[in-house]
Coordinates of C-alpha atoms and ligand atoms in Angstrom, one line a residue:
X104 CA -71.4 -68.0 62.1
X105 CA -72.9 -69.4 65.3
X106 CA -69.9 -71.1 67.3
X107 CA -71.9 -71.8 70.4
X108 CA -73.9 -74.6 68.4
X109 CA -70.8 -76.6 67.2
X110 CA -69.0 -79.0 68.9
X111 CA -65.5 -78.6 69.4
X112 CA -64.9 -81.5 66.7
X113 CA -66.5 -79.3 64.2
X114 CA -64.5 -76.3 64.9
X115 CA -61.7 -77.3 62.4
X116 CA -61.5 -73.3 60.9
X117 CA -60.8 -72.2 64.5
X118 CA -57.8 -74.7 64.7
X119 CA -55.7 -72.7 62.5
X120 CA -53.4 -71.0 65.3
X121 CA -53.4 -73.7 67.7
X122 CA -54.6 -76.8 69.3
X123 CA -58.1 -76.4 71.0
X124 CA -58.5 -75.8 74.5
X125 CA -62.0 -77.7 74.9
X126 CA -61.1 -80.8 73.0
X127 CA -62.1 -84.5 74.5
X128 CA -58.2 -85.4 74.2
X129 CA -57.6 -82.4 76.7
X130 CA -60.2 -83.3 78.9
X131 CA -59.0 -86.8 78.8
X132 CA -55.3 -85.8 79.5
X133 CA -56.2 -83.7 82.1
X134 CA -58.2 -86.4 83.9
X135 CA -55.0 -88.6 84.0
X136 CA -52.8 -85.6 84.7
X137 CA -54.0 -82.9 86.8
X138 CA -54.2 -83.2 90.4
X139 CA -57.3 -81.6 92.3
X140 CA -54.9 -79.0 93.5
X141 CA -54.0 -78.0 90.2
X142 CA -57.2 -78.2 89.1
X143 CA -58.4 -75.9 91.6
X144 CA -55.9 -73.5 90.4
X145 CA -56.9 -73.8 86.8
X146 CA -60.5 -73.4 87.9
X147 CA -59.9 -70.3 89.7
X148 CA -57.9 -69.1 86.5
X149 CA -61.0 -70.1 84.6
X150 CA -63.2 -67.8 87.0
X151 CA -61.5 -64.7 86.8
X152 CA -60.2 -64.7 83.1
X153 CA -62.3 -64.2 80.3
X154 CA -62.3 -67.2 78.2
X155 CA -61.0 -67.2 74.9
X156 CA -59.8 -69.9 72.2
X157 CA -56.2 -70.9 72.7
X158 CA -55.7 -69.7 76.4
X159 CA -58.5 -70.0 79.2
X160 CA -59.4 -72.3 80.2
X161 CA -55.9 -73.3 80.5
X162 CA -53.9 -76.7 80.1
X163 CA -51.8 -76.6 83.1
X164 CA -50.0 -74.3 85.6
X165 CA -46.4 -73.4 85.5
X166 CA -44.2 -73.1 88.5
X167 CA -40.7 -72.2 86.8
X168 CA -38.9 -71.9 83.5
X169 CA -35.4 -72.3 82.8
X170 CA -33.3 -72.9 79.6
X171 CA -34.8 -75.0 77.1
X172 CA -37.6 -76.3 79.8
X173 CA -40.8 -75.4 81.8
X174 CA -41.9 -77.1 85.1
X175 CA -45.4 -77.4 86.0
X176 CA -46.5 -77.1 89.7
X177 CA -46.4 -80.6 90.2
X178 CA -42.8 -80.7 89.3
X179 CA -43.0 -82.3 86.1
X180 CA -40.6 -81.1 83.5
X181 CA -41.2 -80.5 79.8
X182 CA -38.7 -79.7 76.9
X183 CA -40.8 -76.7 75.5
X184 CA -40.9 -76.7 71.9
X185 CA -43.5 -74.0 72.0
X186 CA -42.5 -71.4 74.3
X187 CA -44.9 -68.8 72.4
X188 CA -41.4 -68.3 70.4
X189 CA -40.1 -65.9 72.9
X190 CA -37.2 -68.2 74.0
X191 CA -34.5 -67.9 71.7
X192 CA -32.0 -67.4 74.7
X193 CA -33.9 -70.1 76.6
X194 CA -36.0 -69.1 79.6
X195 CA -34.6 -67.0 82.7
X196 CA -30.9 -66.6 80.9
X197 CA -28.6 -65.0 83.5
X198 CA -27.5 -62.5 81.5
X199 CA -30.8 -61.0 80.4
X200 CA -31.8 -61.1 84.2
X201 CA -29.0 -59.3 85.3
X202 CA -28.9 -56.7 82.8
X203 CA -32.8 -56.0 83.9
X204 CA -31.9 -55.9 87.5
X205 CA -29.2 -53.5 86.8
X206 CA -31.4 -51.4 84.7
X207 CA -34.2 -51.6 87.2
X208 CA -31.9 -49.7 89.7
X209 CA -31.1 -47.1 87.6
X210 CA -33.5 -46.1 85.5
X211 CA -36.8 -48.1 85.6
X212 CA -38.7 -46.1 83.2
X213 CA -38.4 -43.1 80.6
X214 CA -41.2 -40.6 81.0
X215 CA -42.3 -39.3 77.4
X216 CA -40.4 -36.7 75.9
X217 CA -37.2 -38.1 77.4
X218 CA -34.9 -40.8 75.7
X219 CA -32.1 -42.7 77.9
X220 CA -29.0 -44.7 76.9
X221 CA -30.3 -48.3 76.9
X222 CA -33.0 -47.4 74.5
X223 CA -30.8 -45.3 71.9
X224 CA -28.3 -48.4 72.1
X225 CA -31.1 -51.1 71.3
X226 CA -32.3 -49.1 68.6
X227 CA -28.7 -48.6 67.2
X228 CA -27.6 -52.2 67.4
X229 CA -30.9 -53.5 65.8
X230 CA -30.1 -50.9 62.8
X231 CA -26.5 -52.5 62.6
X232 CA -27.9 -56.1 62.1
X233 CA -30.9 -55.2 60.1
X234 CA -30.4 -55.8 56.3
X235 CA -30.1 -52.4 53.7
X236 CA -31.1 -49.3 54.8
X237 CA -33.3 -50.5 57.9
X238 CA -32.1 -47.3 59.9
X239 CA -35.6 -46.2 61.6
X240 CA -36.7 -48.1 64.6
X241 CA -39.9 -47.5 66.9
X242 CA -40.2 -50.0 69.6
X243 CA -43.7 -51.3 71.0
X244 CA -44.8 -53.3 74.0
X245 CA -46.1 -56.2 71.5
X246 CA -45.9 -57.6 68.3
X247 CA -49.3 -56.5 67.2
X248 CA -48.9 -52.9 68.2
X249 CA -45.8 -52.7 66.1
X250 CA -47.6 -54.3 63.1
X251 CA -50.3 -51.4 63.6
X252 CA -47.6 -48.9 63.5
X253 CA -46.3 -50.2 60.4
X254 CA -49.8 -50.3 58.5
X255 CA -50.2 -46.7 59.6
X256 CA -46.9 -45.7 58.1
X257 CA -47.3 -47.4 54.9
X258 CA -50.8 -45.4 54.5
X259 CA -49.0 -42.1 55.4
X260 CA -46.2 -42.6 53.5
X261 CA -47.8 -43.6 50.2
X262 CA -51.3 -41.8 50.4
X263 CA -52.8 -45.2 49.9
X264 CA -55.3 -47.3 52.2
X265 CA -55.2 -50.9 50.8
X266 CA -53.2 -53.8 51.9
X267 CA -52.5 -57.1 50.5
X268 CA -51.8 -60.2 52.7
X269 CA -52.0 -63.7 52.9
X270 CA -54.9 -66.2 54.0
X271 CA -53.8 -68.3 56.9
X272 CA -51.4 -65.6 58.1
X273 CA -51.3 -64.0 61.4
X274 CA -50.2 -60.8 62.2
X275 CA -51.5 -60.3 65.5
X276 CA -55.0 -60.1 67.5
X277 CA -56.0 -56.6 67.1
X278 CA -58.7 -55.3 64.7
X279 CA -56.0 -53.8 62.4
X280 CA -53.8 -56.7 62.3
X281 CA -56.8 -59.3 62.1
X282 CA -58.0 -57.3 59.3
X283 CA -54.9 -58.4 57.3
X284 CA -54.5 -61.6 59.0
X285 CA -56.1 -64.7 57.5
X286 CA -57.2 -66.8 60.3
X287 CA -60.9 -67.6 60.6
X288 CA -60.2 -67.9 64.8
X289 CA -59.4 -64.3 64.9
X290 CA -61.6 -62.7 62.1
X291 CA -64.8 -64.7 62.2
X292 CA -67.8 -63.0 63.5
X293 CA -66.1 -59.9 64.4
X294 CA -66.4 -57.5 61.6
X295 CA -66.5 -55.3 60.0
X296 CA -63.0 -55.2 59.7
X297 CA -60.5 -52.6 58.1
X298 CA -61.5 -51.6 54.5
X299 CA -59.1 -52.1 51.7
X300 CA -57.8 -55.6 53.0
X301 CA -57.5 -57.9 50.0
X302 CA -56.3 -61.8 50.8
X303 CA -54.3 -63.7 48.4
X304 CA -53.1 -67.5 48.6
X305 CA -50.0 -68.2 50.9
X306 CA -46.8 -70.0 49.5
X307 CA -47.9 -73.4 50.6
X308 CA -47.2 -75.6 47.7
X309 CA -49.1 -78.5 49.7
X310 CA -52.6 -76.8 49.9
X311 CA -51.9 -74.2 47.0
X312 CA -55.0 -73.7 44.9
X313 CA -52.9 -72.8 41.8
X314 CA -52.0 -76.8 42.5
X315 CA -48.6 -76.4 41.5
X316 CA -47.5 -79.1 43.9
X317 CA -44.0 -79.9 43.5
X318 CA -43.6 -78.2 40.3
X319 CA -44.3 -74.7 42.1
X320 CA -43.6 -72.3 39.2
X321 CA -44.7 -69.2 41.8
X322 CA -48.2 -68.8 40.6
X323 CA -48.9 -67.5 44.0
X324 CA -46.4 -64.7 43.8
X325 CA -47.3 -63.9 40.4
X326 CA -50.9 -63.4 41.6
X327 CA -50.1 -61.0 44.0
X328 CA -48.1 -58.9 41.1
X329 CA -51.4 -59.4 39.4
X330 CA -53.7 -57.9 42.3
X331 CA -51.0 -55.0 42.5
X332 CA -51.5 -54.2 38.9
X333 CA -55.3 -54.6 38.8
X334 CA -55.7 -52.3 42.2
X335 CA -52.9 -50.1 41.1
X336 CA -53.1 -48.3 44.7
X337 CA -52.3 -50.7 47.0
X338 CA -50.1 -49.2 50.1
X339 CA -48.3 -52.4 51.0
X340 CA -47.9 -56.0 50.9
X341 CA -47.5 -57.4 54.3
X342 CA -46.6 -61.1 55.0
X343 CA -44.7 -63.4 57.1
X344 CA -41.4 -63.9 55.6
X345 CA -41.8 -67.7 56.9
X346 CA -44.9 -68.6 58.6
X347 CA -44.1 -70.0 62.0
X348 CA -46.1 -73.3 61.3
X349 CA -43.8 -73.6 59.1
X350 CA -44.5 -72.8 55.6
X351 CA -41.4 -71.9 54.1
X352 CA -41.8 -70.3 50.5
X353 CA -40.0 -71.2 47.5
X354 CA -36.3 -69.4 47.2
X355 CA -37.5 -66.6 44.6
X356 CA -40.9 -66.1 46.2
X357 CA -40.2 -62.9 48.2
X358 CA -37.9 -61.5 45.5
X359 CA -40.7 -61.8 42.7
X360 CA -43.1 -59.9 45.2
X361 CA -40.4 -57.4 45.9
X362 CA -40.1 -56.7 42.3
X363 CA -44.0 -56.3 42.2
X364 CA -43.9 -54.1 44.9
X365 CA -41.3 -51.7 43.4
X366 CA -43.2 -51.7 40.0
X367 CA -46.6 -50.8 41.4
X368 CA -45.5 -48.5 44.0
X369 CA -46.5 -50.7 47.2
X370 CA -44.0 -51.1 50.1
X371 CA -43.1 -54.4 51.4
X372 CA -43.5 -55.3 55.2
X373 CA -42.4 -58.5 56.1
X374 CA -43.7 -59.7 59.7
X375 CA -40.6 -61.7 61.4
X376 CA -42.0 -61.3 64.9
X377 CA -41.9 -65.2 65.8
X378 CA -38.9 -65.7 63.3
X379 CA -36.1 -63.2 63.7
X380 CA -33.5 -63.3 65.9
X381 CA -31.6 -66.6 64.8
X382 CA -34.8 -68.8 64.8
X383 CA -34.4 -69.9 61.2
X384 CA -30.2 -70.0 61.3
X385 CA -30.2 -66.3 60.2
X386 CA -30.6 -63.2 62.4
X387 CA -33.4 -62.4 60.2
X388 CA -35.5 -64.6 58.2
X389 CA -35.6 -62.3 55.1
X390 CA -31.8 -63.2 54.6
X391 CA -32.6 -66.3 53.3
X392 CA -34.4 -64.8 50.5
X393 CA -32.0 -61.7 49.5
X394 CA -34.8 -59.4 50.0
X395 CA -34.7 -56.3 52.2
X396 CA -38.2 -54.9 52.9
X397 CA -39.2 -51.3 53.4
X398 CA -40.3 -52.4 57.0
X399 CA -39.4 -55.4 59.0
X400 CA -41.3 -56.0 62.2
X401 CA -39.9 -58.3 65.1
X402 CA -41.0 -59.0 68.7
X403 CA -41.5 -61.7 71.2
X404 CA -37.9 -63.1 72.0
X405 CA -36.5 -59.5 71.4
X406 CA -37.4 -59.0 75.2
X407 CA -35.2 -61.9 76.4
X408 CA -38.6 -64.1 76.6
X409 CA -39.0 -61.8 79.8
X410 CA -40.0 -58.5 78.9
X411 CA -43.1 -57.7 76.3
X412 CA -41.1 -55.6 73.5
X413 CA -41.5 -55.4 69.8
X414 CA -39.8 -53.4 67.1
X415 CA -40.5 -51.6 63.7
X416 CA -37.6 -51.2 61.5
X417 CA -38.0 -49.0 58.6
X418 CA -36.0 -47.8 55.5
X419 CA -34.7 -44.2 56.2
X420 CA -36.7 -43.1 53.4
X421 CA -40.0 -43.8 55.5
X422 CA -39.3 -41.4 58.2
X423 CA -42.1 -39.4 56.8
X424 CA -44.6 -39.0 59.9
X425 CA -43.1 -36.5 62.1
X426 CA -46.2 -34.4 62.6
X427 CA -48.3 -37.7 63.2
X428 CA -48.2 -40.3 66.2
X429 CA -47.6 -43.7 64.7
X430 CA -47.4 -45.5 68.0
X431 CA -48.0 -43.3 71.2
X432 CA -47.3 -46.3 73.4
X433 CA -46.6 -45.5 77.1
X434 CA -43.9 -48.1 77.2
X435 CA -42.2 -46.8 73.7
X436 CA -38.6 -46.3 75.3
X437 CA -39.1 -48.6 78.4
X438 CA -35.4 -48.7 79.5
X439 CA -35.9 -52.1 81.2
X440 CA -37.4 -53.8 78.3
X441 CA -34.7 -52.5 76.0
X442 CA -31.9 -53.8 78.5
X443 CA -33.4 -56.9 78.3
X444 CA -33.3 -56.8 74.4
X445 CA -29.9 -55.4 74.5
X446 CA -28.6 -58.4 76.7
X447 CA -30.7 -60.8 74.4
X448 CA -28.6 -59.8 71.2
X449 CA -25.3 -59.8 73.2
X450 CA -26.2 -63.4 74.1
X451 CA -27.3 -64.5 70.8
X452 CA -24.0 -63.2 69.1
X453 CA -21.5 -64.2 72.1
X454 CA -22.9 -68.0 72.6
X455 CA -23.3 -68.2 68.5
X456 CA -27.0 -68.9 68.6
X457 CA -27.5 -68.2 65.2
X458 CA -25.1 -70.8 64.3
X459 CA -26.2 -73.0 66.3
X460 CA -29.9 -73.2 65.4
X461 CA -28.7 -73.8 61.8
X462 CA -26.7 -76.6 62.9
X463 CA -29.2 -78.0 65.2
X464 CA -31.7 -77.3 63.0
X465 CA -30.2 -79.1 60.1
X466 CA -29.3 -82.3 62.4
X467 CA -32.9 -82.1 63.6
X468 CA -34.4 -82.0 60.2
X469 CA -32.2 -85.1 59.3
X470 CA -33.7 -87.1 62.0
X471 CA -37.2 -85.8 61.2
X472 CA -36.7 -87.1 57.6
X473 CA -35.7 -90.4 58.6
X474 CA -38.5 -90.7 61.0
X475 CA -40.7 -89.8 58.2
X476 CA -39.2 -92.9 56.3
X477 CA -40.7 -95.1 58.9
X478 CA -43.9 -93.6 60.0
X479 CA -46.5 -93.1 57.3
X480 CA -48.5 -90.9 59.3
X481 CA -45.6 -88.2 58.6
X482 CA -47.0 -86.4 55.2
X483 CA -44.4 -83.9 55.5
X484 CA -41.3 -82.6 57.4
X485 CA -40.3 -78.7 57.2
X486 CA -37.4 -76.7 58.8
X487 CA -35.4 -73.9 58.7
X488 CA -32.9 -73.8 61.5
X489 CA -34.8 -74.3 64.8
X490 CA -38.3 -73.6 62.9
X491 CA -39.5 -77.0 62.3
X492 CA -42.9 -78.9 61.8
X493 CA -44.4 -82.4 60.8
X494 CA -47.7 -82.4 58.9
X495 CA -49.6 -85.5 59.6
X496 CA -51.6 -86.9 57.1
X497 CA -54.2 -89.5 57.1
X498 CA -53.5 -90.7 53.8
X499 CA -50.6 -88.7 51.8
X500 CA -52.3 -89.1 48.3
X501 CA -55.3 -87.2 49.3
X502 CA -53.7 -84.9 51.7
X503 CA -56.4 -85.8 54.3
X504 CA -55.4 -84.3 57.4
X505 CA -54.6 -86.4 60.7
X506 CA -56.2 -84.0 62.7
X507 CA -57.2 -86.3 65.9
X508 CA -53.9 -88.2 65.6
X509 CA -52.1 -85.1 65.8
X510 CA -53.6 -84.1 68.8
X511 CA -52.9 -87.7 70.1
X512 CA -49.4 -87.4 69.5
X513 CA -49.2 -83.9 71.5
X514 CA -50.8 -85.3 74.6
X515 CA -48.8 -88.4 74.4
X516 CA -45.8 -86.1 74.2
X517 CA -46.6 -84.1 77.1
X518 CA -47.1 -87.2 79.4
X519 CA -43.5 -87.7 78.2
X520 CA -42.3 -84.4 78.9
X521 CA -42.3 -82.6 75.5
X522 CA -44.5 -79.6 74.9
X523 CA -45.6 -78.2 71.5
X524 CA -48.5 -76.9 69.6
X525 CA -50.6 -78.3 66.7
X526 CA -51.4 -75.7 64.3
X527 CA -53.8 -75.7 61.5
X528 CA -55.1 -79.0 62.7
X529 CA -52.4 -81.5 61.9
X530 CA -49.4 -79.5 62.0
X531 CA -46.9 -80.3 65.0
X532 CA -45.2 -76.9 65.5
X533 CA -41.5 -77.6 66.7
X534 CA -39.7 -74.6 68.1
X535 CA -37.2 -75.0 70.7
X536 CA -35.0 -72.6 72.6
X537 CA -32.2 -71.8 70.4
X538 CA -29.9 -72.5 73.4
X539 CA -31.0 -76.3 73.1
X540 CA -28.3 -78.8 73.6
X541 CA -27.8 -81.7 71.0
X542 CA -28.9 -84.4 73.8
X543 CA -31.9 -82.6 74.7
X544 CA -33.1 -82.2 70.9
X545 CA -32.4 -86.0 70.6
X546 CA -34.7 -86.3 73.7
X547 CA -37.1 -84.5 72.3
X548 CA -37.2 -86.3 69.0
X549 CA -37.0 -89.6 70.5
X550 CA -40.1 -88.7 72.4
X551 CA -41.8 -87.5 69.4
X552 CA -40.9 -90.8 67.3
X553 CA -42.5 -93.0 70.4
X554 CA -45.7 -90.8 70.3
X555 CA -45.9 -90.9 66.9
X556 CA -45.4 -94.9 66.6
X557 CA -47.8 -95.3 69.7
X558 CA -50.6 -93.6 67.7
X559 CA -50.1 -95.3 64.7
X560 CA -50.0 -98.4 66.5
X561 CA -53.6 -97.8 67.7
X562 CA -54.7 -96.7 64.3
X563 CA -53.6 -100.0 63.0
X564 CA -55.3 -102.1 65.8
Ligands
PLP541 C1 -46.4 -63.8 63.0 C2 -47.0 -63.1 64.1 N1 -47.2 -61.8 64.2 C3 -47.7 -61.1 64.9 C4 -47.9 -61.5 66.0 C5 -48.5 -60.8 67.5 O1 -47.5 -60.7 68.3 P1 -47.9 -60.1 69.9 O2 -48.5 -61.4 70.4 O3 -46.6 -59.7 70.6 O4 -48.7 -58.9 69.9 C6 -47.6 -62.9 66.5 C7 -47.8 -63.6 67.8 O5 -47.9 -64.6 67.8 C8 -47.2 -63.7 65.4 O6 -46.7 -65.2 65.2

């Protein structure tokens, strides 16, 4: 597809992962809010960095971040309901920073072929927390790399090369990850991708091609079983336990897929890079579904929102590649990243952030549902812990996406001090720090309420 011939408004398939950095609403917001000094900084950034969707040219420049907040260089503060989902413990948590400083003073790097106490301690802690016999760990400097390790291990362990994954899913931006991923903005015009990757419809009862609607009978899960049987030699099914949009599969979805994997000798890889560590009100999202995958991938907030760190957890029986390199990463055992990880897990435990996420999420969901009763623009409210989303629809009957409205709500919220992203064109994706207080949450929800009302007001005018 020749993307350069399309206007920003035409690029709808490319809105899957987030709002566009080229839209007219972005320009209008910048015109009102970005000072000449900040604009010079943004221009300098745009002059050095390769431009790409969803990042450069950038929206704004940050000066600091603390707790649930980010602050721009002009001193404006925003409750950050985006945070790339790294901020389970909030930004700049003092315990995490202290652990990093301490580790820096003692052992700042771990040369290959050596291990160190902190790295082993983090691996041990993760295996203790993980469900079932996910007793083996590999660290990587980012989620995408951890996904790559999972795919390689699945091939080595099964002797098969095929994967089944979901349309609209995201597993990272590398060539292997986009091969199993299902979003046009990453896949389009960049192939050929990895062979043997078959995509199936995701669990999304609003847009499901099986048209189950509210009478969902898990046809999408049964279709995966069908594909596994027909192919006969699939190495693994890989999926996001819960999409961070969010899309929350029905209760029996993963159980049915787990059973199909077992029947057909395929492994199950669950990607919980943005959703593990309390985001959904459980340490791991798969706990909601009562399934244990063969491999579980986490990342993002594992590094305390400071260090890039991801982990592949695998079943004991998958320790089968001793003579191969699964993830020969330079920072495979980085002690500073692991110190951040250990401190993060301690903070999550000691501050009761999983329970807090559940409690605050339940409260927020109630308020969002109440808002949906008053705002015709809100077509659906979804949430699991502090992973929340509002779907904006122009007409509920036709499911017509309110794409333009969603962007206007987003920029309206930015003007009032709330930062979040719009995914798939019309989904307001709301993921605050798990440390957020009830009053901060109320503040954010009131902003949202006001912005949606404002956009509805202009629609009716
Ligand atoms: C579900 C999911 N998988 C994989 C990744 C890739 O992680 P990273 O950006 O750390 O490589 C992301 C990042 O947004 C993600 O949300």
